Coordinates of C-alpha atoms and ligand atoms in Angstrom, one line a residue:
M131 CA -107.1 85.5 -285.6
N132 CA -109.6 82.6 -285.8
N133 CA -111.9 83.2 -283.1
K134 CA -115.4 81.6 -282.6
K135 CA -116.5 84.0 -279.9
T136 CA -118.9 86.7 -280.4
Y137 CA -118.3 90.1 -278.5
T138 CA -121.8 91.3 -278.3
F139 CA -122.0 95.2 -278.5
L140 CA -125.4 95.3 -276.6
N141 CA -128.1 93.0 -275.5
L142 CA -130.7 94.9 -273.4
A143 CA -132.0 91.8 -271.8
T144 CA -128.6 91.0 -270.4
V145 CA -128.0 94.4 -269.1
N146 CA -131.4 94.4 -267.3
K147 CA -130.8 90.9 -266.0
P148 CA -129.8 91.9 -262.5
F149 CA -132.6 94.2 -262.2
N150 CA -135.5 92.2 -263.8
A151 CA -137.0 90.7 -260.6
R152 CA -137.4 94.0 -259.2
I153 CA -138.5 95.6 -262.4
K154 CA -141.5 93.2 -262.6
E155 CA -142.2 93.8 -259.1
A156 CA -142.3 97.6 -259.6
L157 CA -144.5 97.2 -262.9
C158 CA -147.1 95.0 -260.9
R159 CA -147.2 97.5 -258.2
V160 CA -148.1 100.1 -260.8
A161 CA -150.9 97.9 -262.4
D162 CA -152.2 97.3 -258.9
S163 CA -152.2 100.8 -257.9
G164 CA -154.7 102.0 -260.5
R165 CA -152.7 105.3 -261.0
F166 CA -151.5 105.0 -264.7
I167 CA -150.7 108.8 -265.2
G168 CA -148.6 110.8 -262.7
G169 CA -148.5 109.5 -259.1
H170 CA -146.1 107.9 -256.6
E171 CA -143.5 106.7 -258.9
N172 CA -143.3 109.7 -260.9
E173 CA -142.7 111.7 -257.7
E174 CA -140.1 109.3 -256.2
F175 CA -138.3 109.4 -259.7
E176 CA -138.2 113.4 -259.6
Q177 CA -136.9 113.4 -256.1
R178 CA -134.2 110.8 -257.1
M179 CA -133.0 112.6 -260.0
A180 CA -132.8 115.8 -258.0
A181 CA -130.9 114.3 -255.4
L182 CA -128.6 112.3 -258.1
T183 CA -127.7 115.5 -260.1
G184 CA -127.7 118.2 -257.1
A185 CA -130.3 120.2 -259.2
A186 CA -132.8 121.8 -257.1
R187 CA -135.7 120.6 -259.3
A188 CA -136.3 117.3 -261.6
I189 CA -139.3 117.0 -263.9
G190 CA -140.1 113.7 -265.5
V191 CA -140.9 113.7 -269.2
S192 CA -141.7 111.6 -272.1
N193 CA -138.1 111.3 -273.7
G194 CA -134.9 113.2 -274.1
L195 CA -135.8 115.2 -277.1
D196 CA -138.9 116.3 -275.6
A197 CA -136.9 117.4 -272.5
L198 CA -134.7 119.6 -274.6
R199 CA -137.8 121.0 -276.4
L200 CA -139.7 121.6 -273.4
I201 CA -136.7 123.6 -271.8
L202 CA -136.4 125.7 -275.1
R203 CA -140.2 126.1 -275.2
G204 CA -140.0 127.1 -271.6
Y205 CA -137.5 130.0 -272.1
I206 CA -139.6 131.2 -275.0
E207 CA -142.7 131.4 -272.8
L208 CA -140.6 133.2 -270.2
G209 CA -139.3 135.6 -272.7
R210 CA -135.6 134.6 -272.3
L211 CA -135.6 133.2 -275.8
Q212 CA -137.5 134.3 -279.2
P213 CA -138.2 132.4 -282.4
G214 CA -135.2 133.3 -284.7
D215 CA -132.8 133.5 -282.1
E216 CA -129.6 131.5 -282.6
V217 CA -128.3 128.7 -280.3
I218 CA -125.0 127.2 -280.5
V219 CA -124.8 123.3 -280.8
P220 CA -122.0 120.9 -281.4
A221 CA -121.7 120.1 -285.1
N222 CA -120.7 116.4 -283.8
T223 CA -123.6 115.2 -282.0
Y224 CA -126.8 113.1 -282.3
I225 CA -129.4 114.9 -284.3
A226 CA -131.8 115.1 -281.3
S227 CA -130.1 118.2 -280.0
V228 CA -130.3 119.9 -283.2
L229 CA -134.0 119.0 -283.7
A230 CA -134.9 120.4 -280.5
V231 CA -133.5 123.9 -281.3
S232 CA -135.2 123.9 -284.8
D233 CA -138.7 122.6 -283.5
C234 CA -138.9 125.7 -281.3
G235 CA -138.3 128.1 -284.1
L236 CA -134.9 128.7 -283.1
V237 CA -131.7 128.6 -285.3
P238 CA -129.4 126.0 -284.7
V239 CA -125.5 127.1 -285.2
P240 CA -123.1 124.3 -285.3
V241 CA -119.7 124.6 -284.0
E242 CA -116.8 122.2 -284.7
P243 CA -115.7 119.5 -282.0
R244 CA -112.0 119.2 -280.6
R245 CA -110.5 115.9 -282.0
D246 CA -109.3 114.8 -278.3
T247 CA -112.8 115.2 -276.6
M248 CA -114.9 115.1 -279.3
N249 CA -116.9 117.6 -277.8
I250 CA -117.7 121.2 -278.9
D251 CA -114.6 123.3 -279.2
T252 CA -114.9 126.0 -276.5
R253 CA -112.2 128.0 -278.6
R254 CA -114.4 128.0 -281.6
I255 CA -117.7 129.2 -279.8
E256 CA -116.7 132.8 -279.6
A257 CA -116.4 133.2 -283.3
A258 CA -119.9 131.9 -283.9
I259 CA -121.5 134.2 -281.5
T260 CA -123.7 136.9 -283.3
T261 CA -126.2 139.6 -282.0
R262 CA -128.9 137.0 -282.3
T263 CA -127.1 134.2 -280.1
R264 CA -129.1 133.4 -276.8
A265 CA -128.1 130.1 -275.8
I266 CA -125.5 127.3 -276.0
M267 CA -126.3 123.6 -276.0
P268 CA -123.5 121.8 -275.0
V269 CA -123.7 118.0 -275.5
H270 CA -121.9 115.8 -273.1
L271 CA -121.3 113.4 -275.8
Y272 CA -120.3 109.7 -275.1
G273 CA -120.6 110.6 -271.4
R274 CA -117.8 113.2 -271.2
I275 CA -118.6 116.6 -269.8
A276 CA -118.6 119.4 -272.3
T277 CA -119.0 122.4 -270.1
G278 CA -115.3 123.3 -268.9
D279 CA -114.8 126.5 -267.0
R280 CA -114.1 128.6 -270.2
L281 CA -117.2 127.6 -271.8
L282 CA -119.3 128.7 -268.8
E283 CA -117.3 132.1 -268.6
L284 CA -117.9 132.6 -272.0
A285 CA -121.6 132.0 -271.9
A286 CA -121.7 134.4 -268.7
R287 CA -119.7 137.0 -270.5
H288 CA -122.3 137.0 -273.4
R289 CA -125.4 136.4 -271.2
L290 CA -126.1 133.1 -273.0
L291 CA -128.1 130.4 -271.4
V292 CA -126.5 126.9 -271.0
I293 CA -128.7 124.2 -271.8
E294 CA -127.0 120.8 -271.2
D295 CA -128.0 117.7 -273.5
A296 CA -127.1 115.3 -270.8
A297 CA -128.7 112.3 -272.6
Q298 CA -125.4 110.3 -272.5
A299 CA -124.0 111.7 -269.4
I300 CA -126.1 110.7 -266.3
G301 CA -123.7 110.5 -263.3
A302 CA -121.1 112.3 -265.2
R303 CA -119.1 115.2 -263.0
D304 CA -116.9 118.1 -264.1
E305 CA -113.6 118.8 -262.5
H306 CA -115.2 120.7 -259.8
G307 CA -117.4 117.7 -258.9
R308 CA -120.6 119.0 -260.3
A309 CA -122.9 116.4 -261.9
A310 CA -124.3 116.6 -265.4
G311 CA -127.8 118.3 -265.0
A312 CA -126.5 120.8 -262.4
I313 CA -124.1 122.7 -264.4
G314 CA -126.0 124.6 -266.8
H315 CA -129.2 126.5 -266.4
A316 CA -131.2 123.4 -267.4
A317 CA -130.4 119.9 -268.8
G318 CA -132.3 117.2 -270.6
F319 CA -131.8 113.6 -269.9
S320 CA -133.0 110.4 -271.7
F321 CA -133.7 107.1 -270.4
Y322 CA -133.7 105.4 -273.9
P323 CA -133.3 101.8 -273.4
T324 CA -129.5 102.0 -274.6
K325 CA -128.5 104.7 -272.3
N326 CA -126.3 104.0 -269.2
I327 CA -129.6 103.9 -267.3
G328 CA -132.4 102.8 -269.8
A329 CA -136.1 102.3 -269.1
L330 CA -138.2 99.7 -270.9
G331 CA -139.4 102.2 -273.5
D332 CA -139.0 106.0 -273.9
A333 CA -138.4 108.2 -270.8
G334 CA -136.8 111.5 -270.0
A335 CA -136.3 114.1 -267.7
I336 CA -135.4 117.8 -267.2
T337 CA -133.3 119.2 -264.3
T338 CA -132.8 122.8 -263.3
S339 CA -132.3 125.0 -260.4
D340 CA -134.3 127.8 -261.9
P341 CA -137.5 127.5 -260.2
E342 CA -139.4 129.6 -263.0
L343 CA -138.1 127.2 -265.6
A344 CA -139.5 124.3 -263.6
Q345 CA -142.6 125.7 -263.0
V346 CA -143.2 126.4 -266.8
V347 CA -141.9 122.8 -268.2
S348 CA -144.2 121.2 -265.6
A349 CA -147.0 122.8 -267.1
L350 CA -146.0 122.5 -270.6
R351 CA -145.5 118.6 -270.4
N352 CA -149.1 118.5 -269.4
Y353 CA -151.1 120.6 -271.9
G354 CA -149.9 123.8 -270.3
C355 CA -152.1 123.8 -267.4
D356 CA -151.2 124.9 -263.9
Y357 CA -154.2 123.3 -262.3
T358 CA -156.9 121.1 -263.8
Y359 CA -158.8 122.6 -266.8
H360 CA -156.8 125.7 -266.6
N361 CA -154.4 126.1 -269.5
I362 CA -151.8 129.0 -269.1
Y363 CA -149.7 127.9 -272.1
R364 CA -150.4 126.3 -275.3
G365 CA -148.9 123.1 -273.8
L366 CA -147.9 119.4 -275.2
N367 CA -148.5 116.0 -273.7
C368 CA -145.1 114.9 -272.8
R369 CA -145.6 113.2 -269.3
L370 CA -143.5 110.6 -268.0
D371 CA -145.1 107.3 -268.2
P372 CA -145.6 105.8 -264.4
M373 CA -144.7 102.4 -265.6
Q374 CA -141.3 103.7 -267.1
A375 CA -140.9 105.8 -263.8
A376 CA -141.2 102.7 -261.9
V377 CA -138.5 100.9 -264.0
I378 CA -136.0 103.8 -263.5
N379 CA -136.4 104.1 -259.8
V380 CA -135.2 100.3 -259.7
K381 CA -132.0 101.3 -261.7
L382 CA -131.3 104.8 -260.7
P383 CA -129.7 103.9 -257.2
Y384 CA -127.0 101.7 -259.3
T385 CA -126.1 104.7 -261.5
A386 CA -122.5 105.0 -259.9
E387 CA -122.1 101.2 -260.1
V388 CA -123.1 101.0 -263.6
N389 CA -120.9 103.8 -264.7
A390 CA -118.1 102.5 -262.5
Y391 CA -118.1 99.3 -264.6
R392 CA -118.0 101.1 -268.0
R393 CA -115.0 103.0 -266.7
R394 CA -113.4 99.6 -265.6
L395 CA -113.7 98.5 -269.2
A396 CA -112.6 102.0 -270.7
A397 CA -109.4 101.7 -268.4
I398 CA -108.6 98.2 -269.8
Y399 CA -109.1 99.4 -273.3
N400 CA -106.8 102.4 -272.5
S401 CA -104.1 100.2 -271.0
E402 CA -104.2 97.3 -273.4
I403 CA -104.8 98.7 -277.0
N404 CA -101.5 99.8 -278.5
N405 CA -102.1 99.8 -282.3
P406 CA -100.5 102.9 -283.9
L407 CA -103.1 102.8 -286.4
I408 CA -106.0 103.1 -283.6
E409 CA -106.4 106.5 -281.9
K410 CA -108.0 106.0 -278.5
P411 CA -110.1 108.3 -276.7
L412 CA -108.8 110.6 -273.9
F413 CA -108.5 108.9 -270.6
E414 CA -107.6 110.9 -267.6
P415 CA -107.3 108.8 -264.4
D416 CA -109.2 111.3 -262.4
D417 CA -112.0 112.3 -264.9
Y418 CA -115.5 111.4 -264.4
C419 CA -116.5 110.4 -267.8
V420 CA -119.3 108.0 -267.5
W421 CA -118.2 106.3 -271.0
H422 CA -121.6 105.9 -272.6
Q423 CA -119.6 105.0 -275.6
Y424 CA -115.8 103.9 -276.0
V425 CA -115.0 105.7 -279.3
V426 CA -111.8 105.1 -281.3
K427 CA -110.7 106.7 -284.4
T428 CA -109.0 105.2 -287.4
A429 CA -108.4 106.3 -290.9
R430 CA -109.9 103.3 -292.7
R431 CA -112.9 102.8 -290.3
D432 CA -115.0 100.6 -292.4
H433 CA -111.9 98.2 -293.3
F434 CA -111.2 98.2 -289.5
R435 CA -115.0 97.4 -288.7
D436 CA -114.9 94.5 -291.1
Y437 CA -111.9 93.3 -289.5
L438 CA -113.6 93.3 -286.1
A439 CA -116.7 91.8 -287.3
E440 CA -114.5 89.0 -288.8
N441 CA -113.1 88.3 -285.4
G442 CA -116.6 88.3 -283.8
V443 CA -116.4 92.0 -282.3
E444 CA -119.7 93.8 -282.9
T445 CA -119.3 97.6 -283.1
L446 CA -121.4 100.8 -284.0
V447 CA -120.8 104.0 -285.4
H448 CA -121.7 107.0 -283.3
Y449 CA -122.5 108.9 -285.7
P450 CA -121.8 108.4 -289.6
V451 CA -123.6 111.6 -290.8
P452 CA -123.5 114.7 -288.8
P453 CA -126.7 116.6 -288.5
H454 CA -125.7 119.5 -290.7
L455 CA -125.5 117.0 -293.5
Q456 CA -128.9 115.1 -293.0
P457 CA -131.3 115.7 -295.7
C458 CA -133.9 117.4 -293.2
Y459 CA -131.5 120.3 -293.1
P460 CA -130.8 121.5 -296.5
G461 CA -130.0 125.2 -295.1
L462 CA -127.0 123.9 -293.3
A463 CA -125.5 121.7 -296.0
G464 CA -123.4 124.5 -297.1
L465 CA -121.5 124.7 -293.9
S466 CA -117.9 123.9 -293.9
L467 CA -117.4 121.7 -290.9
P468 CA -114.7 119.2 -291.7
L469 CA -113.6 118.2 -288.4
A470 CA -116.9 117.0 -287.7
E471 CA -117.4 115.2 -290.9
Q472 CA -113.9 113.6 -290.8
L473 CA -115.2 112.2 -287.2
G474 CA -118.1 110.8 -289.1
R475 CA -115.7 108.9 -291.3
Q476 CA -113.4 107.7 -288.6
V477 CA -115.1 107.0 -285.3
L478 CA -115.9 103.6 -284.1
S479 CA -117.7 102.5 -280.6
L480 CA -116.3 99.5 -279.0
P481 CA -118.6 97.2 -276.7
I482 CA -118.5 98.7 -273.2
T483 CA -121.8 97.4 -271.4
A484 CA -122.5 94.8 -268.9
C485 CA -122.6 92.5 -272.0
T486 CA -118.7 92.8 -271.8
S487 CA -116.9 90.9 -269.3
E488 CA -113.3 92.5 -268.2
Q489 CA -111.9 89.4 -269.9
D490 CA -113.6 90.1 -273.2
A491 CA -112.0 93.7 -272.9
Y492 CA -108.7 92.3 -272.9
E493 CA -109.4 89.8 -275.7
I494 CA -110.9 92.5 -277.8
S495 CA -107.8 94.7 -277.1
A496 CA -105.6 91.9 -278.1
I497 CA -107.7 91.5 -281.4
I498 CA -107.3 95.2 -282.2
N499 CA -103.6 95.1 -281.6
Q500 CA -103.4 92.5 -284.4
Y501 CA -105.1 94.8 -287.1
T502 CA -103.1 95.9 -290.0
N503 CA -104.3 98.4 -292.6
D504 CA -104.0 96.3 -295.7
Ligands
PLP272 C1 -130.4 109.7 -276.7 C2 -130.0 111.2 -277.1 C3 -131.0 112.2 -277.2 C4 -132.5 111.8 -277.2 O1 -133.1 111.2 -276.3 P1 -134.3 110.4 -276.6 O2 -134.9 109.8 -275.3 O3 -134.1 109.0 -277.6 O4 -135.4 111.0 -277.2 C5 -130.7 113.4 -277.2 N1 -129.3 113.8 -277.3 C6 -128.4 112.9 -277.2 C7 -127.0 113.4 -277.2 C8 -128.7 111.5 -277.3 O5 -127.6 110.5 -277.2

């Protein structure tokens, strides 16, 4: 195919364009308010997040990694976790999930994914549980809920905490209609600019229906103080910037709309791509996946990626090297996790944001259908 057009993977200015006038107004409101830490925008954000997820409480924090770290630190302060305890994590995830665990002195135990959902394989979790296992951190990868009934039953049976890494899954729902953030004991969200709902910088949130945890993480994010100059925990400074809260408050009401558009693009890819060399992601007509990424698999991934680039289609790889093979985890390098490693060699993310029109999705599918493996 000879195509001069470029299919942009992601341009954040384009994504934010419909919101930009209101974002600028909101930023000016904060500038004029004289209140640059905490305040009205943060309170409004926390109410909106609680309402959106259905969790009793939402706590604004600095970013998604800090959200997960604070949850784990919170459970350590509450005596529910102790340094040295094991936390089951998916082998196929962004490294932040694993960093949060090790940063708190806990031991990450990676478990292989299912090839179809690319999420942690519940059938393999039981074999990874030891006498030190205290928690599971399922990651709703690419916007697909990872906490099925079997995982939740298993966790309940072994009295394990379930801490959702919901960074990629704002607005996603499970088969019972429960939203990401209200399924486990607590959840961490990210508003990193490339997420489905992105800030103009770093931002994150914790949701939980556990009032004790909510109280502890609220204090921990703010130097560990329960009231001014009274520090009950050795806390951190992981507060949500009100400028970012103001930006997210503009975009959060459009979560369902943003996700529905991604879902339309996913439905086009799903119906149009029919190249036997390309394995499409699971697409269920009634699922509530929010398609943070549309990830296909193919044997000669880099060859396929070069072919798409030659035809103007920008793609990314989420993620080429799983956490257990990163140089910062020499202790995990010996683990045998062939499924996660194979995904690292085979996955490719197609454009699926507001930068891609429905027509583009048809054209990209046609380009993909012309691909040959030679
Ligand atoms: C983005 C992301 C995070 C971390 O969020 P930040 O806001 O970038 O710190 C954690 N887990 C997953 C799965 C993510 O995609």
